Tab-separated table of C-alpha atoms and ligand atoms in Angstrom:
chain	number	residue	atom	x	y	z
A	12	MET	CA	0.272	-20.984	-21.706
A	13	ARG	CA	0.806	-21.066	-17.886
A	14	PRO	CA	-2.345	-19.668	-16.053
A	15	ILE	CA	-1.773	-16.446	-14.014
A	16	PRO	CA	-1.193	-17.625	-10.446
A	17	PHE	CA	-2.338	-14.634	-8.489
A	18	ASP	CA	-5.815	-13.425	-7.950
A	19	LEU	CA	-6.155	-9.977	-6.240
A	20	TYR	CA	-9.588	-9.431	-4.808
A	21	GLY	CA	-10.231	-5.802	-3.883
A	22	ALA	CA	-11.707	-2.471	-4.572
A	23	ARG	CA	-10.500	1.178	-5.067
A	24	THR	CA	-9.180	1.473	-1.553
A	25	GLY	CA	-5.597	2.350	-0.162
A	26	ASN	CA	-4.926	-1.076	1.054
A	27	CYS	CA	-5.933	-2.699	-2.184
A	28	ILE	CA	-4.111	-0.230	-4.312
A	29	ARG	CA	-0.838	-0.783	-2.480
A	30	ALA	CA	-1.095	-4.482	-3.203
A	31	ALA	CA	-1.760	-3.767	-6.898
A	32	ILE	CA	1.213	-1.470	-7.062
A	33	ALA	CA	3.424	-4.132	-5.563
A	34	PHE	CA	2.444	-6.616	-8.295
A	35	GLU	CA	2.987	-3.874	-10.903
A	36	GLU	CA	6.354	-3.031	-9.535
A	37	ALA	CA	7.442	-6.692	-9.216
A	38	MET	CA	6.209	-7.206	-12.788
A	39	LEU	CA	4.137	-10.187	-11.689
A	40	PRO	CA	0.984	-10.745	-13.694
A	41	TYR	CA	-2.273	-10.842	-11.464
A	42	THR	CA	-5.859	-11.094	-12.061
A	43	VAL	CA	-7.956	-8.325	-10.507
A	44	LYS	CA	-11.192	-9.578	-8.969
A	45	LYS	CA	-13.069	-6.469	-8.312
A	46	LEU	CA	-15.666	-6.393	-5.449
A	47	ASP	CA	-18.604	-3.890	-5.145
A	48	LEU	CA	-18.158	-2.742	-1.522
A	49	PRO	CA	-21.199	-0.447	-1.508
A	50	ALA	CA	-23.313	-3.354	-2.660
A	51	GLY	CA	-21.842	-5.531	0.233
A	52	GLU	CA	-20.190	-8.143	-2.077
A	53	HIS	CA	-17.358	-8.479	0.351
A	54	ARG	CA	-19.715	-9.533	3.098
A	55	THR	CA	-21.368	-12.361	1.170
A	56	GLU	CA	-20.511	-15.752	-0.372
A	57	PRO	CA	-18.282	-16.667	-2.111
A	58	PHE	CA	-15.945	-13.883	-0.827
A	59	VAL	CA	-16.427	-14.755	2.931
A	60	THR	CA	-15.172	-18.189	2.224
A	61	LEU	CA	-11.830	-16.617	1.378
A	62	ASN	CA	-11.882	-13.982	4.176
A	63	PRO	CA	-14.485	-14.637	6.928
A	64	VAL	CA	-14.169	-11.051	8.216
A	65	GLY	CA	-15.203	-9.737	4.844
A	66	LYS	CA	-12.410	-7.278	4.194
A	67	VAL	CA	-10.228	-6.512	1.190
A	68	PRO	CA	-7.590	-7.033	-0.184
A	69	VAL	CA	-7.222	-10.752	-0.403
A	70	ILE	CA	-4.843	-12.618	-2.682
A	71	VAL	CA	-5.101	-16.274	-3.781
A	72	ASP	CA	-1.786	-17.631	-4.933
A	73	HIS	CA	-2.442	-20.742	-7.098
A	74	GLY	CA	1.363	-21.042	-7.775
A	75	GLY	CA	1.521	-24.491	-6.254
A	76	GLY	CA	-0.490	-25.908	-9.107
A	77	ASP	CA	-2.754	-28.899	-8.570
A	78	GLU	CA	-0.454	-30.550	-6.077
A	79	GLN	CA	-0.808	-27.971	-3.364
A	80	PRO	CA	-3.786	-26.005	-1.919
A	81	PRO	CA	-3.733	-22.271	-2.941
A	82	ILE	CA	-2.219	-19.776	-0.448
A	83	ILE	CA	-4.827	-17.215	0.726
A	84	ILE	CA	-3.648	-14.046	2.316
A	85	THR	CA	-6.078	-11.621	3.893
A	86	GLN	CA	-3.917	-8.845	5.239
A	87	SER	CA	-2.644	-6.107	2.923
A	88	ASN	CA	0.837	-5.899	4.447
A	89	ALA	CA	1.331	-9.653	4.551
A	90	ILE	CA	0.350	-9.540	0.717
A	91	LEU	CA	3.100	-6.885	0.219
A	92	PHE	CA	5.731	-9.178	1.817
A	93	HIS	CA	4.424	-12.149	-0.147
A	94	VAL	CA	4.824	-10.288	-3.374
A	95	ALA	CA	8.294	-9.062	-2.321
A	96	ASP	CA	9.304	-12.762	-1.596
A	97	GLN	CA	8.554	-13.591	-5.251
A	98	VAL	CA	11.183	-11.124	-6.439
A	99	PRO	CA	14.113	-11.192	-3.972
A	100	GLY	CA	15.886	-7.855	-3.825
A	101	VAL	CA	13.346	-5.899	-5.844
A	102	LEU	CA	10.772	-4.559	-3.384
A	103	LEU	CA	13.029	-4.926	-0.308
A	104	PRO	CA	16.716	-4.760	-0.250
A	105	GLN	CA	18.499	-8.178	0.489
A	106	ARG	CA	19.092	-9.319	4.096
A	107	TYR	CA	21.426	-7.800	6.680
A	108	SER	CA	22.085	-4.523	4.923
A	109	SER	CA	21.702	-1.094	6.629
A	110	VAL	CA	19.602	-0.157	3.502
A	111	ARG	CA	17.249	-2.929	4.287
A	112	HIS	CA	16.819	-1.757	7.833
A	113	ALA	CA	16.092	1.800	6.676
A	114	ALA	CA	13.593	0.453	4.134
A	115	LEU	CA	11.768	-1.533	6.799
A	116	GLU	CA	11.873	1.476	9.291
A	117	ASN	CA	10.443	3.845	6.559
A	118	PHE	CA	7.751	1.229	5.597
A	119	PHE	CA	6.570	0.698	9.103
A	120	TYR	CA	6.706	4.443	9.806
A	121	PHE	CA	4.351	5.172	6.982
A	122	LEU	CA	2.081	2.319	8.190
A	123	THR	CA	1.798	3.249	11.795
A	124	ASP	CA	2.459	6.972	11.949
A	125	VAL	CA	0.584	8.090	8.781
A	126	ILE	CA	-1.760	5.407	7.371
A	127	ALA	CA	-3.000	4.192	10.803
A	128	PRO	CA	-4.154	7.613	12.068
A	129	SER	CA	-5.642	8.224	8.563
A	130	HIS	CA	-7.594	5.072	8.649
A	131	ALA	CA	-8.844	5.956	12.140
A	132	SER	CA	-9.947	9.369	10.862
A	133	PHE	CA	-11.809	7.766	7.893
A	134	ALA	CA	-13.536	5.293	10.335
A	135	LEU	CA	-15.006	8.363	12.142
A	136	ARG	CA	-16.391	9.943	8.915
A	137	THR	CA	-19.940	9.078	9.578
A	138	ASP	CA	-19.890	10.326	13.205
A	139	SER	CA	-20.946	13.969	13.206
A	140	ASN	CA	-19.613	14.468	16.688
A	141	ALA	CA	-16.168	13.276	15.755
A	142	ILE	CA	-15.004	16.350	13.633
A	143	ALA	CA	-12.436	17.427	16.220
A	144	ALA	CA	-11.127	13.838	16.630
A	145	ARG	CA	-10.849	13.544	12.928
A	146	ARG	CA	-8.839	16.809	12.743
A	147	VAL	CA	-6.278	15.588	15.426
A	148	LEU	CA	-5.892	12.368	13.568
A	149	ASP	CA	-5.390	14.032	10.220
A	150	GLU	CA	-2.985	16.575	11.740
A	151	ARG	CA	-0.971	13.654	13.181
A	152	ALA	CA	-0.805	11.989	9.816
A	153	LEU	CA	0.230	15.286	8.138
A	154	ASP	CA	2.886	16.040	10.933
A	155	SER	CA	4.286	12.607	10.419
A	156	ILE	CA	4.443	13.231	6.599
A	157	VAL	CA	6.360	16.436	7.236
A	158	ALA	CA	8.752	14.683	9.635
A	159	ALA	CA	9.487	12.197	6.903
A	160	GLU	CA	11.432	14.807	4.933
A	161	ARG	CA	14.681	13.462	6.413
A	162	PHE	CA	14.079	9.945	4.787
A	163	ALA	CA	14.192	11.525	1.352
A	164	HIS	CA	17.686	12.918	1.939
A	165	LYS	CA	19.457	9.577	2.211
A	166	HIS	CA	18.761	7.615	-0.939
A	167	GLU	CA	16.991	8.176	-4.174
A	168	PHE	CA	14.004	6.184	-2.901
A	169	LEU	CA	12.521	5.877	0.611
A	170	ASN	CA	13.250	2.063	0.211
A	171	GLY	CA	16.923	2.652	-0.670
A	172	GLU	CA	18.402	2.468	-4.214
A	173	ARG	CA	15.229	0.901	-5.704
A	174	PHE	CA	11.672	1.749	-5.557
A	175	GLY	CA	9.903	-0.668	-3.077
A	176	LEU	CA	7.558	-1.242	-0.146
A	177	ALA	CA	8.364	2.013	1.754
A	178	ASP	CA	7.793	3.970	-1.473
A	179	ILE	CA	4.439	2.139	-2.090
A	180	ALA	CA	3.207	2.840	1.440
A	181	ALA	CA	4.263	6.433	1.217
A	182	VAL	CA	3.043	7.493	-2.181
A	183	THR	CA	-0.469	6.159	-1.778
A	184	ILE	CA	-1.183	7.911	1.497
A	185	MET	CA	0.582	11.079	0.469
A	186	ASN	CA	-1.627	11.102	-2.593
A	187	ASN	CA	-4.661	10.984	-0.333
A	188	TYR	CA	-3.365	13.989	1.604
A	189	ARG	CA	-1.814	15.946	-1.423
A	190	SER	CA	-4.037	18.929	-1.189
A	191	GLU	CA	-3.186	19.433	2.487
A	192	ILE	CA	0.494	18.717	2.584
A	193	PRO	CA	2.637	21.871	3.124
A	194	TRP	CA	4.866	20.977	0.256
A	195	HIS	CA	7.065	24.129	0.408
A	196	ILE	CA	8.672	22.882	3.659
A	197	ILE	CA	9.429	19.411	2.390
A	198	PRO	CA	11.400	19.915	-0.888
A	199	ALA	CA	13.093	16.588	-0.935
A	200	LEU	CA	9.945	14.647	-0.265
A	201	ARG	CA	8.312	16.706	-2.874
A	202	ARG	CA	10.809	15.856	-5.547
A	203	TRP	CA	10.501	12.159	-4.604
A	204	TYR	CA	6.659	12.404	-4.623
A	205	ASP	CA	6.551	14.064	-8.041
A	206	SER	CA	8.683	11.264	-9.468
A	207	ALA	CA	6.902	8.459	-7.583
A	208	ILE	CA	3.315	9.415	-8.447
A	209	GLY	CA	4.230	9.365	-12.260
A	210	ARG	CA	5.926	5.997	-12.000
A	211	PRO	CA	4.246	3.491	-14.503
A	212	SER	CA	3.698	0.909	-11.783
A	213	VAL	CA	2.107	3.433	-9.447
A	214	VAL	CA	-0.132	4.767	-12.286
A	215	ARG	CA	-1.193	1.309	-13.240
A	216	GLY	CA	-1.774	0.138	-9.650
A	217	MET	CA	-3.787	3.233	-8.772
A	218	HIS	CA	-6.175	2.396	-11.658
A	219	ALA	CA	-6.258	-1.424	-11.210
A	220	PHE	CA	-9.766	-1.347	-9.718
A	221	ASP	CA	-11.194	1.323	-11.973
A	222	ALA	CA	-12.853	-0.833	-14.633
B	330	GSH	N1	-5.800	-4.990	8.252
B	330	GSH	C1	-6.536	-5.138	7.023
B	330	GSH	C2	-7.630	-4.118	6.894
B	330	GSH	C3	-8.478	-4.376	5.692
B	330	GSH	C4	-9.621	-3.394	5.515
B	330	GSH	O1	-9.875	-2.626	6.537
B	330	GSH	N2	-10.130	-3.281	4.344
B	330	GSH	C5	-11.183	-2.321	4.107
B	330	GSH	C6	-10.887	-1.600	2.743
B	330	GSH	S1	-9.326	-0.859	2.733
B	330	GSH	C7	-12.539	-3.074	3.896
B	330	GSH	O2	-12.466	-4.265	3.424
B	330	GSH	N3	-13.504	-2.404	4.335
B	330	GSH	C8	-14.877	-2.896	4.089
B	330	GSH	C9	-15.495	-3.163	5.346
B	330	GSH	O3	-14.967	-3.160	6.419
B	330	GSH	O4	-16.776	-3.433	5.243
B	330	GSH	C10	-5.449	-5.160	5.866
B	330	GSH	O5	-4.469	-4.285	6.009
B	330	GSH	O6	-5.647	-5.751	4.856
């Protein structure tokens, strides 16, 4: 039997879960290599040989076999695109279509306008003087979620006709904010979310690092 070519190093964080959902949605087998972040496993050997800055997720793609060195990718979004490259047209619409441009716009919107302020807020969690700054950042993320209602009117998925990268970015961060989102003013996004959160690839990806 062919060995599974992809190792996914990570923990139960948004960036890692997005990578796991991408593998699940692409139906590519991958081996989870769970790291204990509170114990500092990501800052010690052998992991820092893969990623010297000691951050997850990381994938190692052994698909080149014995002839080629493995491909090591240490940025979650580069991992998403690497997974998308394995299954053309599945996680991203094919080139030069208006649907593809919309999928990329929606994907990067969720990264920069929702996930980025959310990460900044999380980084301030231990600073007791930063409560107001955190509130501003979380409100910015929530406002951007509300403004994304228009994306859900165009196609069945935020990525176009198929569930893909934009949906993966959106569903994970909206799940984090689910108790604070004013769902009654975003009915289309709510319908999309209710379906996306129950999707088998999303359910499996969300639990990839549980064991
Ligand atoms: N830009 C990187 C950020 C990676 C990152 O910040 N990972 C976090 C978990 S989501 C981490 O490893 N934190 C542990 C630490 O910084 O000690 C990516 O998108 O992959």
